[in-house]
Structure formats: structure tokens, C-alpha cells
PDB file of C-alpha atoms in Angstrom:
ATOM      1  CA  UNK A  14      -0.021  -0.105  -0.200  1.00  0.00           C
ATOM      2  CA  UNK A  15       2.804   2.308   0.705  1.00  0.00           C
ATOM      3  CA  UNK A  16       4.459   1.773  -2.652  1.00  0.00           C
ATOM      4  CA  UNK A  17       1.037   2.441  -4.137  1.00  0.00           C
ATOM      5  CA  UNK A  18       0.802   5.753  -2.530  1.00  0.00           C
ATOM      6  CA  UNK A  19       4.410   6.661  -3.557  1.00  0.00           C
ATOM      7  CA  UNK A  20       3.532   5.986  -6.894  1.00  0.00           C
ATOM      8  CA  UNK A  21       0.316   8.122  -6.986  1.00  0.00           C
ATOM      9  CA  UNK A  22       2.081  10.885  -5.607  1.00  0.00           C
ATOM     10  CA  UNK A  23       4.772  10.927  -8.115  1.00  0.00           C
ATOM     11  CA  UNK A  24       1.980  10.942 -10.875  1.00  0.00           C
ATOM     12  CA  UNK A  25       0.193  13.879  -9.385  1.00  0.00           C
ATOM     13  CA  UNK A  26       3.451  15.634  -8.998  1.00  0.00           C
ATOM     14  CA  UNK A  27       4.273  14.864 -12.873  1.00  0.00           C
ATOM     15  CA  UNK A  28       1.045  16.232 -13.779  1.00  0.00           C
ATOM     16  CA  UNK A  29       1.047  19.470 -11.683  1.00  0.00           C
ATOM     17  CA  UNK A  30       4.670  20.063 -13.303  1.00  0.00           C
ATOM     18  CA  UNK A  31       3.729  19.504 -16.730  1.00  0.00           C
ATOM     19  CA  UNK A  32       0.490  21.211 -16.561  1.00  0.00           C
ATOM     20  CA  UNK A  33       2.393  24.393 -15.019  1.00  0.00           C
ATOM     21  CA  UNK A  34       4.902  24.228 -17.837  1.00  0.00           C
ATOM     22  CA  UNK A  35       2.340  24.096 -20.416  1.00  0.00           C
ATOM     23  CA  UNK A  36       0.675  27.176 -19.284  1.00  0.00           C
ATOM     24  CA  UNK A  37       4.006  29.297 -19.025  1.00  0.00           C
ATOM     25  CA  UNK A  38       4.848  27.966 -22.774  1.00  0.00           C
ATOM     26  CA  UNK A  39       1.543  29.574 -24.151  1.00  0.00           C
ATOM     27  CA  UNK A  40       2.326  32.416 -26.384  1.00  0.00           C
ATOM     28  CA  UNK A  41       1.045  35.304 -24.883  1.00  0.00           C
ATOM     29  CA  UNK A  42      -1.763  37.196 -26.829  1.00  0.00           C
ATOM     30  CA  UNK A  43      -3.088  40.921 -26.692  1.00  0.00           C
ATOM     31  CA  UNK A  44      -6.507  41.763 -26.544  1.00  0.00           C
ATOM     32  CA  UNK A  45      -7.930  43.168 -29.550  1.00  0.00           C
ATOM     33  CA  UNK A  46      -8.077  47.546 -29.571  1.00  0.00           C
ATOM     34  CA  UNK A  47     -11.612  48.279 -28.101  1.00  0.00           C
ATOM     35  CA  UNK A  48     -13.740  50.542 -30.177  1.00  0.00           C
ATOM     36  CA  UNK A  49     -15.487  53.602 -28.748  1.00  0.00           C
ATOM     37  CA  UNK A  50     -19.103  53.076 -28.391  1.00  0.00           C
ATOM     38  CA  UNK A  51     -19.490  56.526 -28.916  1.00  0.00           C
ATOM     39  CA  UNK A  52     -17.356  59.295 -31.088  1.00  0.00           C
ATOM     40  CA  UNK A  53     -17.933  63.242 -31.138  1.00  0.00           C
ATOM     41  CA  UNK A  54     -16.743  66.462 -32.568  1.00  0.00           C
ATOM     42  CA  UNK A  55     -17.214  69.947 -31.039  1.00  0.00           C
ATOM     43  CA  UNK A  56     -15.349  73.465 -30.984  1.00  0.00           C
ATOM     44  CA  UNK A  57     -15.165  75.252 -27.760  1.00  0.00           C
ATOM     45  CA  UNK A  58     -14.235  79.013 -28.146  1.00  0.00           C
ATOM     46  CA  UNK A  59     -11.925  81.118 -25.564  1.00  0.00           C
ATOM     47  CA  UNK A  60     -12.285  84.698 -25.332  1.00  0.00           C
ATOM     48  CA  UNK A  61      -9.739  85.845 -23.034  1.00  0.00           C
ATOM     49  CA  UNK A  62     -10.778  89.195 -20.812  1.00  0.00           C
ATOM     50  CA  UNK A  63      -8.161  91.706 -21.593  1.00  0.00           C
ATOM     51  CA  UNK A  64      -9.058  94.806 -19.826  1.00  0.00           C
ATOM     52  CA  UNK A  65     -11.441  96.132 -22.568  1.00  0.00           C
ATOM     53  CA  UNK A  66     -13.692  93.319 -23.813  1.00  0.00           C
ATOM     54  CA  UNK A  67     -15.369  92.609 -20.541  1.00  0.00           C
ATOM     55  CA  UNK A  68     -18.908  92.490 -22.737  1.00  0.00           C
ATOM     56  CA  UNK A  69     -17.195  89.911 -25.002  1.00  0.00           C
ATOM     57  CA  UNK A  70     -15.015  87.900 -22.755  1.00  0.00           C
ATOM     58  CA  UNK A  71     -16.076  84.190 -22.045  1.00  0.00           C
ATOM     59  CA  UNK A  72     -12.436  83.535 -19.343  1.00  0.00           C
ATOM     60  CA  UNK A  73     -10.538  85.603 -17.266  1.00  0.00           C
ATOM     61  CA  UNK A  74      -7.293  85.123 -15.034  1.00  0.00           C
ATOM     62  CA  UNK A  75      -7.583  84.789 -11.776  1.00  0.00           C
ATOM     63  CA  UNK A  76      -4.437  83.912 -10.493  1.00  0.00           C
ATOM     64  CA  UNK A  77      -1.160  85.628 -11.673  1.00  0.00           C
ATOM     65  CA  UNK A  78       2.268  85.235 -10.466  1.00  0.00           C
ATOM     66  CA  UNK A  79       3.761  88.053  -8.859  1.00  0.00           C
ATOM     67  CA  UNK A  80       5.435  89.743 -11.606  1.00  0.00           C
ATOM     68  CA  UNK A  81       2.152  89.622 -13.811  1.00  0.00           C
ATOM     69  CA  UNK A  82      -1.223  90.987 -13.570  1.00  0.00           C
ATOM     70  CA  UNK A  83      -4.847  89.605 -14.347  1.00  0.00           C
ATOM     71  CA  UNK A  84      -5.255  91.268 -17.858  1.00  0.00           C
ATOM     72  CA  UNK A  85      -2.251  89.823 -19.945  1.00  0.00           C
ATOM     73  CA  UNK A  86      -0.746  86.390 -19.635  1.00  0.00           C
ATOM     74  CA  UNK A  87       2.382  86.547 -17.502  1.00  0.00           C
ATOM     75  CA  UNK A  88       5.445  85.765 -19.489  1.00  0.00           C
ATOM     76  CA  UNK A  89       7.111  83.702 -22.674  1.00  0.00           C
ATOM     77  CA  UNK A  90       5.140  80.493 -20.629  1.00  0.00           C
ATOM     78  CA  UNK A  91       2.683  82.359 -18.673  1.00  0.00           C
ATOM     79  CA  UNK A  92       3.486  80.346 -15.651  1.00  0.00           C
ATOM     80  CA  UNK A  93       1.364  80.981 -12.713  1.00  0.00           C
ATOM     81  CA  UNK A  94      -1.217  82.198 -14.507  1.00  0.00           C
ATOM     82  CA  UNK A  95      -5.037  80.212 -13.519  1.00  0.00           C
ATOM     83  CA  UNK A  96      -7.989  81.081 -16.067  1.00  0.00           C
ATOM     84  CA  UNK A  97     -11.507  79.980 -15.830  1.00  0.00           C
ATOM     85  CA  UNK A  98     -13.310  79.851 -18.355  1.00  0.00           C
ATOM     86  CA  UNK A  99     -17.627  79.542 -19.128  1.00  0.00           C
ATOM     87  CA  UNK A 100     -16.667  79.341 -23.125  1.00  0.00           C
ATOM     88  CA  UNK A 101     -19.541  78.196 -25.630  1.00  0.00           C
ATOM     89  CA  UNK A 102     -19.415  75.042 -27.450  1.00  0.00           C
ATOM     90  CA  UNK A 103     -20.618  74.622 -31.171  1.00  0.00           C
ATOM     91  CA  UNK A 104     -20.938  72.063 -33.623  1.00  0.00           C
ATOM     92  CA  UNK A 105     -18.367  74.200 -36.220  1.00  0.00           C
ATOM     93  CA  UNK A 106     -15.812  76.272 -35.843  1.00  0.00           C
ATOM     94  CA  UNK A 107     -17.484  79.309 -36.405  1.00  0.00           C
ATOM     95  CA  UNK A 108     -18.331  81.617 -32.489  1.00  0.00           C
ATOM     96  CA  UNK A 109     -21.567  82.728 -33.966  1.00  0.00           C
ATOM     97  CA  UNK A 110     -23.177  79.358 -34.392  1.00  0.00           C
ATOM     98  CA  UNK A 111     -26.000  78.569 -31.892  1.00  0.00           C
ATOM     99  CA  UNK A 112     -24.117  76.886 -29.135  1.00  0.00           C
ATOM    100  CA  UNK A 113     -25.227  73.382 -28.059  1.00  0.00           C
ATOM    101  CA  UNK A 114     -23.939  73.605 -24.398  1.00  0.00           C
ATOM    102  CA  UNK A 115     -20.946  75.446 -22.454  1.00  0.00           C
ATOM    103  CA  UNK A 116     -17.530  74.708 -21.461  1.00  0.00           C
ATOM    104  CA  UNK A 117     -16.556  75.395 -18.088  1.00  0.00           C
ATOM    105  CA  UNK A 118     -13.724  75.005 -15.764  1.00  0.00           C
ATOM    106  CA  UNK A 119     -10.505  76.344 -15.376  1.00  0.00           C
ATOM    107  CA  UNK A 120      -6.629  75.735 -16.860  1.00  0.00           C
ATOM    108  CA  UNK A 121      -3.210  76.675 -15.336  1.00  0.00           C
ATOM    109  CA  UNK A 122       0.237  77.276 -16.630  1.00  0.00           C
ATOM    110  CA  UNK A 123       2.470  74.945 -14.941  1.00  0.00           C
ATOM    111  CA  UNK A 124       6.052  74.864 -16.346  1.00  0.00           C
ATOM    112  CA  UNK A 125       8.448  77.213 -16.187  1.00  0.00           C
ATOM    113  CA  UNK A 126      10.711  75.828 -18.987  1.00  0.00           C
ATOM    114  CA  UNK A 127       8.175  75.267 -21.463  1.00  0.00           C
ATOM    115  CA  UNK A 128       4.784  75.979 -22.839  1.00  0.00           C
ATOM    116  CA  UNK A 129       2.426  73.632 -20.946  1.00  0.00           C
ATOM    117  CA  UNK A 130      -0.794  73.594 -18.926  1.00  0.00           C
ATOM    118  CA  UNK A 131      -3.363  71.503 -16.812  1.00  0.00           C
ATOM    119  CA  UNK A 132      -6.942  71.632 -17.855  1.00  0.00           C
ATOM    120  CA  UNK A 133      -9.984  70.500 -15.662  1.00  0.00           C
ATOM    121  CA  UNK A 134     -13.168  71.130 -17.145  1.00  0.00           C
ATOM    122  CA  UNK A 135     -17.081  70.221 -17.890  1.00  0.00           C
ATOM    123  CA  UNK A 136     -19.319  70.334 -21.276  1.00  0.00           C
ATOM    124  CA  UNK A 137     -22.711  71.176 -20.226  1.00  0.00           C
ATOM    125  CA  UNK A 138     -25.202  69.994 -22.694  1.00  0.00           C
ATOM    126  CA  UNK A 139     -28.942  71.160 -22.678  1.00  0.00           C
ATOM    127  CA  UNK A 140     -29.873  70.507 -26.304  1.00  0.00           C
ATOM    128  CA  UNK A 141     -32.278  68.498 -28.384  1.00  0.00           C
ATOM    129  CA  UNK A 142     -29.311  66.279 -29.257  1.00  0.00           C
ATOM    130  CA  UNK A 143     -27.851  66.039 -25.987  1.00  0.00           C
ATOM    131  CA  UNK A 144     -28.506  66.396 -22.568  1.00  0.00           C
ATOM    132  CA  UNK A 145     -26.098  66.142 -19.320  1.00  0.00           C
ATOM    133  CA  UNK A 146     -22.335  66.481 -18.918  1.00  0.00           C
ATOM    134  CA  UNK A 147     -18.886  65.264 -19.884  1.00  0.00           C
ATOM    135  CA  UNK A 148     -16.018  66.045 -17.787  1.00  0.00           C
ATOM    136  CA  UNK A 149     -12.616  65.916 -18.591  1.00  0.00           C
ATOM    137  CA  UNK A 150      -9.118  66.267 -16.398  1.00  0.00           C
ATOM    138  CA  UNK A 151      -5.425  66.522 -17.788  1.00  0.00           C
ATOM    139  CA  UNK A 152      -1.875  67.978 -18.732  1.00  0.00           C
ATOM    140  CA  UNK A 153      -2.007  69.407 -21.927  1.00  0.00           C
ATOM    141  CA  UNK A 154       1.266  70.090 -23.166  1.00  0.00           C
ATOM    142  CA  UNK A 155       0.225  72.201 -26.168  1.00  0.00           C
ATOM    143  CA  UNK A 156       1.342  70.007 -29.048  1.00  0.00           C
ATOM    144  CA  UNK A 157      -0.551  69.978 -32.133  1.00  0.00           C
ATOM    145  CA  UNK A 158      -2.804  67.229 -30.735  1.00  0.00           C
ATOM    146  CA  UNK A 159      -2.778  66.100 -27.433  1.00  0.00           C
ATOM    147  CA  UNK A 160      -5.080  63.775 -25.328  1.00  0.00           C
ATOM    148  CA  UNK A 161      -6.725  64.141 -21.950  1.00  0.00           C
ATOM    149  CA  UNK A 162      -8.675  61.714 -19.986  1.00  0.00           C
ATOM    150  CA  UNK A 163     -12.867  61.798 -19.751  1.00  0.00           C
ATOM    151  CA  UNK A 164     -13.001  60.899 -16.510  1.00  0.00           C
ATOM    152  CA  UNK A 165     -16.892  61.077 -16.185  1.00  0.00           C
ATOM    153  CA  UNK A 166     -20.295  62.347 -16.888  1.00  0.00           C
ATOM    154  CA  UNK A 167     -24.226  62.617 -16.026  1.00  0.00           C
ATOM    155  CA  UNK A 168     -27.575  62.834 -18.247  1.00  0.00           C
ATOM    156  CA  UNK A 169     -26.644  60.813 -21.850  1.00  0.00           C
ATOM    157  CA  UNK A 170     -23.212  61.014 -20.781  1.00  0.00           C
ATOM    158  CA  UNK A 171     -23.369  59.074 -17.473  1.00  0.00           C
ATOM    159  CA  UNK A 172     -20.138  57.661 -15.754  1.00  0.00           C
ATOM    160  CA  UNK A 173     -18.394  58.225 -19.420  1.00  0.00           C
ATOM    161  CA  UNK A 174     -14.933  57.000 -19.750  1.00  0.00           C
ATOM    162  CA  UNK A 175     -12.537  57.889 -22.517  1.00  0.00           C
ATOM    163  CA  UNK A 176     -10.510  60.251 -24.280  1.00  0.00           C
ATOM    164  CA  UNK A 177     -10.803  63.580 -25.723  1.00  0.00           C
ATOM    165  CA  UNK A 178      -8.124  64.761 -28.390  1.00  0.00           C
ATOM    166  CA  UNK A 179      -7.708  68.572 -28.533  1.00  0.00           C
ATOM    167  CA  UNK A 180      -6.346  70.294 -31.341  1.00  0.00           C
ATOM    168  CA  UNK A 181      -5.987  74.470 -31.449  1.00  0.00           C
ATOM    169  CA  UNK A 182      -8.143  75.284 -34.478  1.00  0.00           C
ATOM    170  CA  UNK A 183      -7.781  79.029 -34.421  1.00  0.00           C
ATOM    171  CA  UNK A 184      -5.484  81.404 -32.040  1.00  0.00           C
ATOM    172  CA  UNK A 185      -5.522  85.219 -32.332  1.00  0.00           C
ATOM    173  CA  UNK A 186      -3.184  86.908 -30.048  1.00  0.00           C
ATOM    174  CA  UNK A 187      -3.363  86.057 -26.441  1.00  0.00           C
ATOM    175  CA  UNK A 188      -6.969  87.027 -26.525  1.00  0.00           C
ATOM    176  CA  UNK A 189      -8.702  84.351 -28.224  1.00  0.00           C
ATOM    177  CA  UNK A 190      -8.446  80.721 -29.178  1.00  0.00           C
ATOM    178  CA  UNK A 191     -10.397  77.988 -30.531  1.00  0.00           C
ATOM    179  CA  UNK A 192     -10.457  74.385 -29.485  1.00  0.00           C
ATOM    180  CA  UNK A 193     -11.368  71.560 -31.508  1.00  0.00           C
ATOM    181  CA  UNK A 194     -12.198  68.257 -29.258  1.00  0.00           C
ATOM    182  CA  UNK A 195     -12.793  65.338 -30.850  1.00  0.00           C
ATOM    183  CA  UNK A 196     -14.019  62.853 -28.069  1.00  0.00           C
ATOM    184  CA  UNK A 197     -13.846  59.252 -27.876  1.00  0.00           C
ATOM    185  CA  UNK A 198     -15.817  57.046 -25.350  1.00  0.00           C
ATOM    186  CA  UNK A 199     -15.261  53.760 -24.370  1.00  0.00           C
ATOM    187  CA  UNK A 200     -17.177  53.033 -21.709  1.00  0.00           C
ATOM    188  CA  UNK A 201     -21.315  54.214 -22.527  1.00  0.00           C
ATOM    189  CA  UNK A 202     -24.724  53.362 -20.364  1.00  0.00           C
TER     190      UNK A 202
END
């Protein structure tokens, strides 16, 4: 009986050893890339208050470094400026188009050595096409195109997750810029 138990133990050990080695020899495969469940393109138009355009301004400098002021962005890379905004969102690049919502939030310039910003904002929709909000956050190195995270949403965009690709579409001095925002949602409810 003792010899039978030894043989059973050896056979079981051999099977475990072989099954473990075959599992480690399996070819590792990557999951197929996920396709977005929803894609949208919007434009938001930012008009910075410069001391003379209070009627049309949609953003304002609320924080400036000691050497700066609140009507002109500071220095070469705007380091230390904090800007809040309430910008119109349109379906095309025309500022005078009917807005489909508002972009509300802030951006701050956070690097001395090169031009970059950090963004935190939401798109608020109240139209026949969309209702609810999409929230964004992330670093913006101000390259030609750059990605920031979609970190949530409400209404039609409840718990949305994804990526927003930003592209500066137009710039007029330090007063006006327009961003094209291409949104790819990977979690849609």
C-alpha cells in the first residue's frame, strides 16, 4: 500500500509539473483594441478678458504670479497664470453658431521651462441632441494634437470614460483661441 501511495504522489506531481510548464509556454496574446462606443466633435471658443472686452469675454485670469497681472498672460510660457472659463460649445468652428452647450472649468500654466497647461473642465449640454455633462482632466503640453482623459459624465453621458483629443484650431493673440475636441468614449451606459 505504501508503494502505491508513492507512485500516486509521483504521478500527481508529474502532472502538476507538466500542466504548469505548458501554461507558461503559451503564447501571450494582446487583447484586441476596443472600439469607441460613441464619438463626437465639438469646438469651444475662449475669449480671454484683457481689460477692455468685458462684454464679450468668456474667460478671465484669476491668479497671476507676483510679476504678472490679471489682464495679460505672464511672460513667455504664462507660468503661474490660472484662468477660469465659461465658453460656448458649437458643432462647427464658427463662434457665431448656435451653442449646443457650455465648457466650464479652469486651466493653469504649470511649467517655467516650456509651454504647457493643466486642464479641468466639463462640457454641459442642454439641447435636443444631448443632455448632461462630460468631465475632462489632464495635462496639456500644447502640441499640435494632445489627449486628455474623459473622467465621467451625467445624463446621456452617465459614467462616461474615454479620451478627448484636443487640437488648437485658431489663435488670435493672447485674447482668443478655439479648440477642436474629438471625444472617443469607451464606456457608455
